[in-house]
Amino acid sequence: MDAVDLIDVIFPTLNIRFISVLDEYDSENPSCVQDRVNNILKHFMNDYYAREVSVKLIQAHKLSRNKGEFWGARPPYGYKRSDESSKLLVPDEEEKKTIQQIFNWYVFDGMSAIEIAKALNRAEIPSPSESYIRKKQDSVGYGSRNLWYGEVVSAIVQNPVYIGAAVYGKSKQMLHQNIPMKMIPRNEWEIMENVREPLVEKAIFEKALQIAKERWETYGEIWSVKEDTMRADHAVFQGKIYCENCDRKMMQRWAKNQKVFSYFCKTAKLSGSRCNLLFVNEKYIKKAVKSAIKYQIDLAVDYKKKYGEEFYRQLEIEMTQNLKAAITKYESYESKLELLFEHYAMGVLSKEEYIQIKTQYMHEQQEAHENTEKTQKRKEVLLDTLRTKLDWIEELLKYQHNMELTKEMVNRLIQKVVVKSSGEFLVCFWFGDIFEDEIDQGGVSYAI
């Protein structure tokens, strides 16, 4: 009944038009609205089918779990599918050596995850994603695409799969009980040991978990005592700064002496041969962003003078009249065809004359129908595009007299900032370049 409530109650309340291509349903079509019983039954059967499938999948997963079968799309790094059965995993000897080396460095040599990632990159050992693509493409001359990163190493040393265990219940979704997809805490995972051949000893794995926990607690204490240290979530551009060379998010660092954030490319830090972009001071990014926002505000002001609310209302009235005229012309052919048939039935027209005129009318009716659709489409495109622009104009004008950059302002207006060099930036707005498009082009600009 959830789908029916959405279609019958929630969507109409929010003035949302619902269209289902496969079901040939349109909420603005009176015939579809009248056929409400069939729609309710169809949605009920779809929901019932989904619940039945959910129950069967859960039962199938329980059976395979007891057999230690692997149903994932991609085996964990260090393992490969067995030649005997694609559902069984066996160690990949080359990757097994890398896994054991990672644990040795982490547990016995005291290396951090980032230090291990750097060492692996220097040794040109394929990362998990790179190794997977190589196997999939089966190409000897495959070029390196992905590096090792600290978070990848950290995930490996805390993954119980490497002691031969199978982990279940990381997420949960049960449609037959109306339970949506949700992530499950680590302490609630179901771990079955001795399912497959281990790559490292359990004692080493448990020591790695202990070290990871201690390092995390130490890291938290350092942050808690440094009151003059700014946390990453205080940064105005958190998650917005990207490196042009490797198309990855740049990492933040608080410069205590300068009281400002700086950004550095993680790829350059881990492998200088892949990227040469090092540190960028946030003050230069702020200067570029302020300049870009001011430019967009100026464009918005000019655009509002040309195409304001008054223009929008006039255009809406005119296009509504044009659409009504197109619909009236199309509908007029029904009466014309009826009158034509009456003349033929009364003998006013011969059969040949009737067929000839009817053919002409039907051709004109089809043209009128196509013209109606084009007029409707043009109205929707132009008005929707103009309304989007006017809404963004009002949003931009909020900051016309206050250009102080805030996190809320940046999140609202900016999608990302691409760093080309230490002094060259590309500021990408959520609304794209819509104020540089003329309204008579009729194109739908990218906007959110």
Tab-separated table of C-alpha atoms in Angstrom:
chain	number	residue	atom	x	y	z
A	1	MET	CA	0.000	0.000	0.000
A	2	ASP	CA	3.010	2.346	0.302
A	3	ALA	CA	3.217	2.812	-3.472
A	4	VAL	CA	-0.528	3.454	-3.707
A	5	ASP	CA	-0.346	6.035	-0.908
A	6	LEU	CA	2.479	7.784	-2.743
A	7	ILE	CA	0.538	7.923	-6.015
A	8	ASP	CA	-2.911	8.722	-4.587
A	9	VAL	CA	-2.082	10.940	-1.614
A	10	ILE	CA	1.486	12.197	-1.311
A	11	PHE	CA	2.276	13.026	-4.952
A	12	PRO	CA	-0.972	14.990	-5.564
A	13	THR	CA	-0.401	16.915	-2.314
A	14	LEU	CA	3.084	17.912	-3.491
A	15	ASN	CA	1.792	18.659	-7.003
A	16	ILE	CA	4.001	15.925	-8.477
A	17	ARG	CA	3.087	14.261	-11.754
A	18	PHE	CA	3.747	10.508	-11.716
A	19	ILE	CA	4.471	8.661	-14.992
A	20	SER	CA	5.189	4.949	-15.363
A	21	VAL	CA	6.265	4.081	-18.900
A	22	LEU	CA	6.072	0.292	-18.470
A	23	ASP	CA	2.599	0.449	-16.913
A	24	GLU	CA	1.414	3.151	-19.357
A	25	TYR	CA	0.306	5.214	-16.375
A	26	ASP	CA	0.093	9.001	-16.188
A	27	SER	CA	-1.471	10.684	-13.149
A	28	GLU	CA	-2.695	13.555	-15.372
A	29	ASN	CA	-4.530	11.159	-17.661
A	30	PRO	CA	-8.175	10.842	-16.460
A	31	SER	CA	-8.513	7.301	-17.829
A	32	CYS	CA	-5.534	6.153	-15.768
A	33	VAL	CA	-6.905	7.749	-12.619
A	34	GLN	CA	-10.274	6.049	-13.104
A	35	ASP	CA	-8.583	2.637	-13.407
A	36	ARG	CA	-7.499	2.853	-9.760
A	37	VAL	CA	-8.468	-0.713	-8.766
A	38	ASN	CA	-6.148	-2.298	-11.332
A	39	ASN	CA	-3.291	-0.086	-10.188
A	40	ILE	CA	-3.800	-1.035	-6.541
A	41	LEU	CA	-3.843	-4.752	-7.407
A	42	LYS	CA	-0.741	-4.397	-9.579
A	43	HIS	CA	1.232	-2.646	-6.832
A	44	PHE	CA	0.011	-5.165	-4.276
A	45	MET	CA	1.193	-8.083	-6.428
A	46	ASN	CA	4.559	-6.409	-7.060
A	47	ASP	CA	5.030	-5.882	-3.332
A	48	TYR	CA	3.981	-9.471	-2.581
A	49	TYR	CA	6.421	-10.831	-5.183
A	50	ALA	CA	9.285	-8.752	-3.736
A	51	ARG	CA	8.553	-10.092	-0.244
A	52	GLU	CA	8.486	-13.696	-1.483
A	53	VAL	CA	11.781	-13.270	-3.298
A	54	SER	CA	13.295	-11.712	-0.175
A	55	VAL	CA	12.289	-14.733	1.957
A	56	LYS	CA	13.738	-17.192	-0.571
A	57	LEU	CA	17.002	-15.255	-0.855
A	58	ILE	CA	17.450	-15.252	2.916
A	59	GLN	CA	16.897	-19.013	3.023
A	60	ALA	CA	19.357	-19.561	0.155
A	61	HIS	CA	21.976	-17.410	1.858
A	62	LYS	CA	21.648	-19.394	5.089
A	63	LEU	CA	22.243	-22.675	3.233
A	64	SER	CA	25.282	-21.335	1.365
A	65	ARG	CA	26.629	-19.809	4.578
A	66	ASN	CA	26.780	-23.207	6.212
A	67	LYS	CA	28.749	-24.526	3.231
A	68	GLY	CA	31.218	-21.630	3.313
A	69	GLU	CA	30.277	-20.511	-0.183
A	70	PHE	CA	31.211	-17.078	-1.518
A	71	TRP	CA	28.466	-15.236	-3.413
A	72	GLY	CA	30.136	-11.856	-3.817
A	73	ALA	CA	30.969	-10.326	-7.172
A	74	ARG	CA	34.624	-9.748	-6.294
A	75	PRO	CA	36.752	-12.056	-4.100
A	76	PRO	CA	38.652	-10.328	-1.286
A	77	TYR	CA	42.250	-9.420	-2.078
A	78	GLY	CA	44.455	-12.439	-1.387
A	79	TYR	CA	41.917	-14.982	-2.607
A	80	LYS	CA	40.652	-16.198	-5.962
A	81	ARG	CA	37.850	-18.460	-7.107
A	82	SER	CA	38.572	-22.159	-7.069
A	83	ASP	CA	38.853	-23.994	-10.401
A	84	GLU	CA	36.489	-26.626	-9.001
A	85	SER	CA	33.733	-24.222	-7.983
A	86	SER	CA	33.284	-20.468	-8.484
A	87	LYS	CA	31.582	-20.338	-5.056
A	88	LEU	CA	34.692	-21.514	-3.225
A	89	LEU	CA	37.744	-19.335	-2.546
A	90	VAL	CA	41.368	-20.441	-2.432
A	91	PRO	CA	44.516	-18.383	-1.747
A	92	ASP	CA	46.132	-16.431	-4.564
A	93	GLU	CA	49.802	-17.202	-3.925
A	94	GLU	CA	51.186	-13.842	-5.116
A	95	GLU	CA	48.627	-11.790	-3.213
A	96	LYS	CA	49.034	-14.064	-0.190
A	97	LYS	CA	52.691	-12.984	0.076
A	98	THR	CA	51.620	-9.329	-0.023
A	99	ILE	CA	49.003	-9.873	2.702
A	100	GLN	CA	51.529	-11.588	4.962
A	101	GLN	CA	54.060	-8.817	4.328
A	102	ILE	CA	51.464	-6.187	5.268
A	103	PHE	CA	50.703	-7.906	8.575
A	104	ASN	CA	54.421	-8.349	9.328
A	105	TRP	CA	55.128	-4.664	8.729
A	106	TYR	CA	52.096	-3.597	10.763
A	107	VAL	CA	52.528	-5.939	13.734
A	108	PHE	CA	56.264	-6.615	14.027
A	109	ASP	CA	57.869	-3.520	12.450
A	110	GLY	CA	55.419	-0.963	13.851
A	111	MET	CA	54.793	0.640	10.461
A	112	SER	CA	51.665	2.734	10.030
A	113	ALA	CA	49.089	2.077	7.322
A	114	ILE	CA	50.325	5.045	5.288
A	115	GLU	CA	53.967	3.931	5.590
A	116	ILE	CA	52.980	0.458	4.388
A	117	ALA	CA	51.067	1.966	1.448
A	118	LYS	CA	54.137	3.989	0.450
A	119	ALA	CA	56.356	0.906	0.649
A	120	LEU	CA	53.976	-1.105	-1.529
A	121	ASN	CA	53.816	1.697	-4.089
A	122	ARG	CA	57.612	1.977	-4.187
A	123	ALA	CA	57.811	-1.767	-4.798
A	124	GLU	CA	55.213	-1.333	-7.599
A	125	ILE	CA	53.015	-4.058	-6.139
A	126	PRO	CA	49.536	-3.891	-7.740
A	127	SER	CA	46.845	-2.567	-5.409
A	128	PRO	CA	43.690	-4.672	-4.838
A	129	SER	CA	41.666	-2.753	-7.421
A	130	GLU	CA	44.521	-2.785	-9.932
A	131	SER	CA	45.133	-6.500	-9.408
A	132	TYR	CA	41.448	-7.241	-9.917
A	133	ILE	CA	41.321	-5.309	-13.202
A	134	ARG	CA	44.478	-7.023	-14.445
A	135	LYS	CA	42.952	-10.438	-13.844
A	136	LYS	CA	39.684	-9.420	-15.413
A	137	GLN	CA	41.317	-8.022	-18.544
A	138	ASP	CA	44.019	-10.692	-18.596
A	139	SER	CA	46.449	-8.230	-20.176
A	140	VAL	CA	50.201	-8.453	-19.648
A	141	GLY	CA	50.882	-4.862	-20.676
A	142	TYR	CA	48.322	-3.344	-18.350
A	143	GLY	CA	49.329	0.087	-17.020
A	144	SER	CA	49.045	1.001	-13.351
A	145	ARG	CA	45.795	2.779	-12.532
A	146	ASN	CA	45.351	2.621	-8.779
A	147	LEU	CA	47.706	3.129	-5.860
A	148	TRP	CA	47.799	1.690	-2.379
A	149	TYR	CA	46.285	4.027	0.212
A	150	GLY	CA	46.389	4.025	3.978
A	151	GLU	CA	42.704	3.252	4.352
A	152	VAL	CA	43.094	0.185	2.111
A	153	VAL	CA	45.894	-1.181	4.292
A	154	SER	CA	43.950	-0.350	7.462
A	155	ALA	CA	40.921	-2.265	6.173
A	156	ILE	CA	43.075	-5.302	5.358
A	157	VAL	CA	44.667	-5.631	8.803
A	158	GLN	CA	41.201	-5.499	10.407
A	159	ASN	CA	39.447	-7.899	8.040
A	160	PRO	CA	38.767	-11.345	9.622
A	161	VAL	CA	38.631	-12.920	6.167
A	162	TYR	CA	42.416	-13.343	6.350
A	163	ILE	CA	42.179	-15.870	9.200
A	164	GLY	CA	39.947	-18.009	6.981
A	165	ALA	CA	36.695	-16.585	8.306
A	166	ALA	CA	33.538	-15.656	6.450
A	167	VAL	CA	31.790	-12.477	7.533
A	168	TYR	CA	28.030	-12.116	7.227
A	169	GLY	CA	25.538	-9.512	8.291
A	170	LYS	CA	27.481	-6.341	7.424
A	171	SER	CA	24.218	-4.989	6.066
A	172	LYS	CA	20.614	-6.026	6.441
A	173	GLN	CA	17.572	-5.777	4.208
A	174	MET	CA	14.390	-7.826	4.650
A	175	LEU	CA	11.582	-6.705	2.354
A	176	HIS	CA	9.173	-9.282	3.722
A	177	GLN	CA	9.469	-7.605	7.136
A	178	ASN	CA	9.575	-4.032	5.781
A	179	ILE	CA	13.216	-3.646	6.878
A	180	PRO	CA	15.097	-1.378	4.431
A	181	MET	CA	18.810	-1.575	3.664
A	182	LYS	CA	20.898	-0.571	6.680
A	183	MET	CA	24.489	-1.052	7.838
A	184	ILE	CA	25.136	-3.257	10.867
A	185	PRO	CA	27.761	-2.364	13.554
A	186	ARG	CA	30.959	-4.436	13.502
A	187	ASN	CA	30.267	-6.022	16.904
A	188	GLU	CA	27.022	-7.461	15.521
A	189	TRP	CA	28.562	-9.133	12.448
A	190	GLU	CA	28.247	-12.896	12.159
A	191	ILE	CA	31.742	-14.339	11.761
A	192	MET	CA	32.235	-18.019	10.892
A	193	GLU	CA	35.837	-19.128	11.339
A	194	ASN	CA	37.710	-21.921	9.534
A	195	VAL	CA	35.575	-21.587	6.430
A	196	ARG	CA	38.572	-21.448	4.073
A	197	GLU	CA	42.350	-21.583	4.195
A	198	PRO	CA	43.755	-18.688	6.291
A	199	LEU	CA	46.470	-16.353	5.004
A	200	VAL	CA	47.755	-15.220	8.414
A	201	GLU	CA	47.748	-16.688	11.905
A	202	LYS	CA	44.913	-15.743	14.233
A	203	ALA	CA	47.353	-14.516	16.904
A	204	ILE	CA	48.910	-12.057	14.435
A	205	PHE	CA	45.487	-10.870	13.283
A	206	GLU	CA	44.289	-10.266	16.847
A	207	LYS	CA	47.493	-8.358	17.601
A	208	ALA	CA	46.854	-6.211	14.501
A	209	LEU	CA	43.336	-5.443	15.774
A	210	GLN	CA	44.757	-4.473	19.154
A	211	ILE	CA	47.363	-2.176	17.561
A	212	ALA	CA	44.729	-0.558	15.334
A	213	LYS	CA	42.516	0.102	18.363
A	214	GLU	CA	45.367	1.567	20.400
A	215	ARG	CA	46.443	3.825	17.546
A	216	TRP	CA	42.905	5.052	17.068
A	217	GLU	CA	42.543	5.849	20.774
A	218	THR	CA	45.897	7.654	20.783
A	219	TYR	CA	44.862	9.618	17.718
A	220	GLY	CA	41.624	10.626	19.440
A	221	GLU	CA	43.483	11.781	22.554
A	222	ILE	CA	45.847	13.918	20.481
A	223	TRP	CA	42.919	15.647	18.834
A	224	SER	CA	41.098	16.160	22.112
A	225	VAL	CA	44.007	17.894	23.875
A	226	LYS	CA	44.972	20.186	20.996
A	227	GLU	CA	42.374	22.882	21.516
A	228	ASP	CA	44.092	25.222	19.044
A	229	THR	CA	43.953	22.608	16.299
A	230	MET	CA	41.112	22.956	13.814
A	231	ARG	CA	39.313	19.744	12.933
A	232	ALA	CA	38.638	18.831	9.327
A	233	ASP	CA	34.877	19.297	9.714
A	234	HIS	CA	35.517	22.981	10.489
A	235	ALA	CA	36.994	23.567	7.041
A	236	VAL	CA	34.879	25.637	4.671
A	237	PHE	CA	35.812	23.478	1.678
A	238	GLN	CA	35.603	20.071	3.353
A	239	GLY	CA	35.291	17.381	0.656
A	240	LYS	CA	35.185	19.968	-2.161
A	241	ILE	CA	38.824	20.223	-3.277
A	242	TYR	CA	39.976	17.902	-6.082
A	243	CYS	CA	43.310	17.363	-7.805
A	244	GLU	CA	43.110	17.779	-11.585
A	245	ASN	CA	45.974	15.325	-12.221
A	246	CYS	CA	44.488	12.274	-10.488
A	247	ASP	CA	40.848	13.401	-10.020
A	248	ARG	CA	40.901	12.537	-6.300
A	249	LYS	CA	39.857	14.584	-3.298
A	250	MET	CA	42.744	16.464	-1.762
A	251	MET	CA	43.471	15.988	1.937
A	252	GLN	CA	43.244	18.790	4.514
A	253	ARG	CA	45.962	19.896	6.895
A	254	TRP	CA	45.764	22.614	9.549
A	255	ALA	CA	48.711	25.010	9.413
A	256	LYS	CA	49.011	26.032	13.056
A	257	ASN	CA	51.409	28.936	12.471
A	258	GLN	CA	49.335	30.481	9.685
A	259	LYS	CA	45.968	29.578	11.257
A	260	VAL	CA	44.684	28.295	7.940
A	261	PHE	CA	43.982	24.997	6.204
A	262	SER	CA	46.175	23.738	3.406
A	263	TYR	CA	45.411	20.941	0.971
A	264	PHE	CA	47.696	18.301	-0.444
A	265	CYS	CA	47.286	15.552	-3.023
A	266	LYS	CA	47.326	12.143	-1.429
A	267	THR	CA	48.519	10.527	-4.648
A	268	ALA	CA	51.530	12.849	-4.791
A	269	LYS	CA	52.358	12.004	-1.181
A	270	LEU	CA	52.191	8.257	-1.765
A	271	SER	CA	53.752	8.213	-5.231
A	272	GLY	CA	55.365	11.357	-6.602
A	273	SER	CA	55.712	9.779	-10.036
A	274	ARG	CA	51.929	9.748	-10.482
A	275	CYS	CA	51.198	13.337	-9.443
A	276	ASN	CA	53.363	16.389	-8.753
A	277	LEU	CA	50.737	18.550	-7.040
A	278	LEU	CA	51.789	19.070	-3.427
A	279	PHE	CA	50.425	21.748	-1.071
A	280	VAL	CA	47.917	24.507	-1.793
A	281	ASN	CA	47.121	27.221	0.727
A	282	GLU	CA	43.402	27.663	1.393
A	283	LYS	CA	43.647	31.459	1.186
A	284	TYR	CA	44.335	31.207	-2.551
A	285	ILE	CA	41.333	28.895	-2.982
A	286	LYS	CA	39.130	31.340	-1.056
A	287	LYS	CA	40.266	34.194	-3.278
A	288	ALA	CA	39.401	32.237	-6.433
A	289	VAL	CA	36.031	31.082	-5.076
A	290	LYS	CA	35.019	34.589	-3.965
A	291	SER	CA	35.896	35.934	-7.399
A	292	ALA	CA	33.869	33.175	-9.086
A	293	ILE	CA	30.837	33.736	-6.835
A	294	LYS	CA	30.952	37.497	-7.431
A	295	TYR	CA	31.040	36.861	-11.178
A	296	GLN	CA	28.000	34.575	-10.934
A	297	ILE	CA	26.138	37.154	-8.811
A	298	ASP	CA	26.806	39.828	-11.444
A	299	LEU	CA	25.489	37.484	-14.135
A	300	ALA	CA	22.427	36.734	-12.008
A	301	VAL	CA	21.656	40.438	-11.507
A	302	ASP	CA	21.875	41.111	-15.254
A	303	TYR	CA	19.802	38.044	-16.032
A	304	LYS	CA	17.086	39.091	-13.594
A	305	LYS	CA	16.799	42.465	-15.336
A	306	LYS	CA	16.216	40.709	-18.657
A	307	TYR	CA	14.117	37.742	-17.488
A	308	GLY	CA	12.491	38.462	-14.138
A	309	GLU	CA	9.221	37.315	-12.596
A	310	GLU	CA	7.183	39.641	-14.798
A	311	PHE	CA	8.712	38.151	-17.929
A	312	TYR	CA	8.077	34.658	-16.549
A	313	ARG	CA	4.362	35.403	-15.964
A	314	GLN	CA	3.952	36.909	-19.433
A	315	LEU	CA	5.699	33.934	-21.038
A	316	GLU	CA	3.598	31.472	-19.054
A	317	ILE	CA	0.343	33.176	-20.107
A	318	GLU	CA	1.357	33.311	-23.762
A	319	MET	CA	2.563	29.716	-23.896
A	320	THR	CA	-0.566	28.500	-22.118
A	321	GLN	CA	-2.677	30.259	-24.729
A	322	ASN	CA	-0.590	28.729	-27.526
A	323	LEU	CA	-1.044	25.278	-26.033
A	324	LYS	CA	-4.804	25.751	-25.676
A	325	ALA	CA	-5.004	26.874	-29.310
A	326	ALA	CA	-3.014	23.807	-30.423
A	327	ILE	CA	-5.259	21.475	-28.397
A	328	THR	CA	-8.417	23.146	-29.740
A	329	LYS	CA	-7.208	22.745	-33.311
A	330	TYR	CA	-6.395	19.074	-32.713
A	331	GLU	CA	-9.751	18.352	-31.070
A	332	SER	CA	-11.633	20.169	-33.858
A	333	TYR	CA	-10.847	17.354	-36.270
A	334	GLU	CA	-13.059	14.948	-34.323
A	335	SER	CA	-16.139	17.021	-35.145
A	336	LYS	CA	-14.905	17.490	-38.703
A	337	LEU	CA	-14.610	13.737	-39.191
A	338	GLU	CA	-18.056	13.156	-37.663
A	339	LEU	CA	-19.633	15.768	-39.935
A	340	LEU	CA	-17.778	14.300	-42.911
A	341	PHE	CA	-19.216	10.859	-42.189
A	342	GLU	CA	-22.727	12.299	-41.905
A	343	HIS	CA	-22.380	13.915	-45.337
A	344	TYR	CA	-21.196	10.605	-46.750
A	345	ALA	CA	-24.065	8.688	-45.101
A	346	MET	CA	-26.616	11.198	-46.458
A	347	GLY	CA	-25.189	10.888	-49.951
A	348	VAL	CA	-23.830	14.406	-50.111
A	349	LEU	CA	-20.368	12.954	-50.776
A	350	SER	CA	-19.393	9.985	-52.879
A	351	LYS	CA	-17.237	7.201	-51.454
A	352	GLU	CA	-14.178	8.448	-53.327
A	353	GLU	CA	-14.733	12.026	-52.129
A	354	TYR	CA	-15.268	10.810	-48.547
A	355	ILE	CA	-12.049	8.752	-48.528
A	356	GLN	CA	-10.050	11.558	-50.094
A	357	ILE	CA	-11.258	14.223	-47.627
A	358	LYS	CA	-10.988	11.830	-44.651
A	359	THR	CA	-7.394	11.028	-45.582
A	360	GLN	CA	-6.624	14.732	-45.733
A	361	TYR	CA	-8.321	15.382	-42.371
A	362	MET	CA	-6.463	12.532	-40.670
A	363	HIS	CA	-3.167	13.781	-42.029
A	364	GLU	CA	-3.925	17.289	-40.745
A	365	GLN	CA	-5.074	15.829	-37.418
A	366	GLN	CA	-1.771	13.968	-37.027
A	367	GLU	CA	0.129	17.167	-37.754
A	368	ALA	CA	-2.006	18.983	-35.195
A	369	HIS	CA	-1.273	16.255	-32.656
A	370	GLU	CA	2.468	16.523	-33.258
A	371	ASN	CA	2.263	20.309	-33.007
A	372	THR	CA	0.415	19.984	-29.683
A	373	GLU	CA	3.125	17.737	-28.279
A	374	LYS	CA	5.855	20.105	-29.473
A	375	THR	CA	4.040	23.088	-27.968
A	376	GLN	CA	3.591	21.244	-24.673
A	377	LYS	CA	7.241	20.192	-24.620
A	378	ARG	CA	8.448	23.692	-25.455
A	379	LYS	CA	6.311	25.152	-22.682
A	380	GLU	CA	7.640	22.691	-20.112
A	381	VAL	CA	11.288	23.142	-21.149
A	382	LEU	CA	11.266	26.926	-21.319
A	383	LEU	CA	9.278	27.503	-18.133
A	384	ASP	CA	11.136	24.868	-16.128
A	385	THR	CA	14.484	26.223	-17.310
A	386	LEU	CA	13.532	29.807	-16.565
A	387	ARG	CA	12.097	28.879	-13.149
A	388	THR	CA	15.329	27.054	-12.266
A	389	LYS	CA	17.335	30.123	-13.211
A	390	LEU	CA	15.105	32.470	-11.237
A	391	ASP	CA	15.342	30.231	-8.172
A	392	TRP	CA	19.136	30.192	-8.389
A	393	ILE	CA	19.149	33.958	-8.857
A	394	GLU	CA	17.314	34.399	-5.555
A	395	GLU	CA	19.741	31.998	-3.899
A	396	LEU	CA	22.773	33.913	-5.188
A	397	LEU	CA	21.351	37.312	-4.257
A	398	LYS	CA	21.289	36.215	-0.604
A	399	TYR	CA	25.064	36.599	-0.642
A	400	GLN	CA	25.235	39.770	-2.732
A	401	HIS	CA	26.090	42.033	0.210
A	402	ASN	CA	27.855	39.433	2.365
A	403	MET	CA	30.685	37.604	0.629
A	404	GLU	CA	32.104	35.950	3.732
A	405	LEU	CA	32.610	32.298	2.826
A	406	THR	CA	30.819	29.879	5.129
A	407	LYS	CA	30.506	26.131	4.985
A	408	GLU	CA	26.753	26.422	4.394
A	409	MET	CA	27.281	28.853	1.533
A	410	VAL	CA	29.929	26.689	-0.133
A	411	ASN	CA	27.844	23.502	0.185
A	412	ARG	CA	24.818	25.245	-1.293
A	413	LEU	CA	26.531	26.801	-4.302
A	414	ILE	CA	29.659	24.831	-5.143
A	415	GLN	CA	29.942	21.255	-6.356
A	416	LYS	CA	33.734	21.108	-6.274
A	417	VAL	CA	36.942	23.102	-6.807
A	418	VAL	CA	39.494	21.520	-9.136
A	419	VAL	CA	43.103	22.482	-8.411
A	420	LYS	CA	45.130	22.803	-11.608
A	421	SER	CA	48.204	24.283	-9.905
A	422	SER	CA	49.032	26.219	-6.749
A	423	GLY	CA	47.554	29.356	-8.307
A	424	GLU	CA	45.012	28.083	-10.858
A	425	PHE	CA	41.577	26.722	-9.935
A	426	LEU	CA	38.363	25.646	-11.637
A	427	VAL	CA	35.252	26.422	-9.569
A	428	CYS	CA	32.306	24.174	-10.490
A	429	PHE	CA	28.878	25.400	-9.374
A	430	TRP	CA	25.866	23.167	-8.902
A	431	PHE	CA	23.948	25.273	-11.441
A	432	GLY	CA	26.653	25.133	-14.114
A	433	ASP	CA	26.672	28.041	-16.587
A	434	ILE	CA	22.930	28.585	-16.789
A	435	PHE	CA	23.116	32.385	-16.656
A	436	GLU	CA	25.219	32.473	-19.804
A	437	ASP	CA	22.482	30.683	-21.793
A	438	GLU	CA	19.839	32.735	-23.559
A	439	ILE	CA	16.242	31.816	-22.758
A	440	ASP	CA	15.213	31.453	-26.401
A	441	GLN	CA	17.643	28.556	-26.855
A	442	GLY	CA	15.214	26.331	-25.001
A	443	GLY	CA	17.925	24.000	-23.719
A	444	VAL	CA	17.724	22.426	-20.284
A	445	SER	CA	20.812	23.513	-18.353
A	446	TYR	CA	22.468	21.352	-15.712
A	447	ALA	CA	21.085	22.339	-12.310
A	448	ILE	CA	20.199	20.748	-9.008
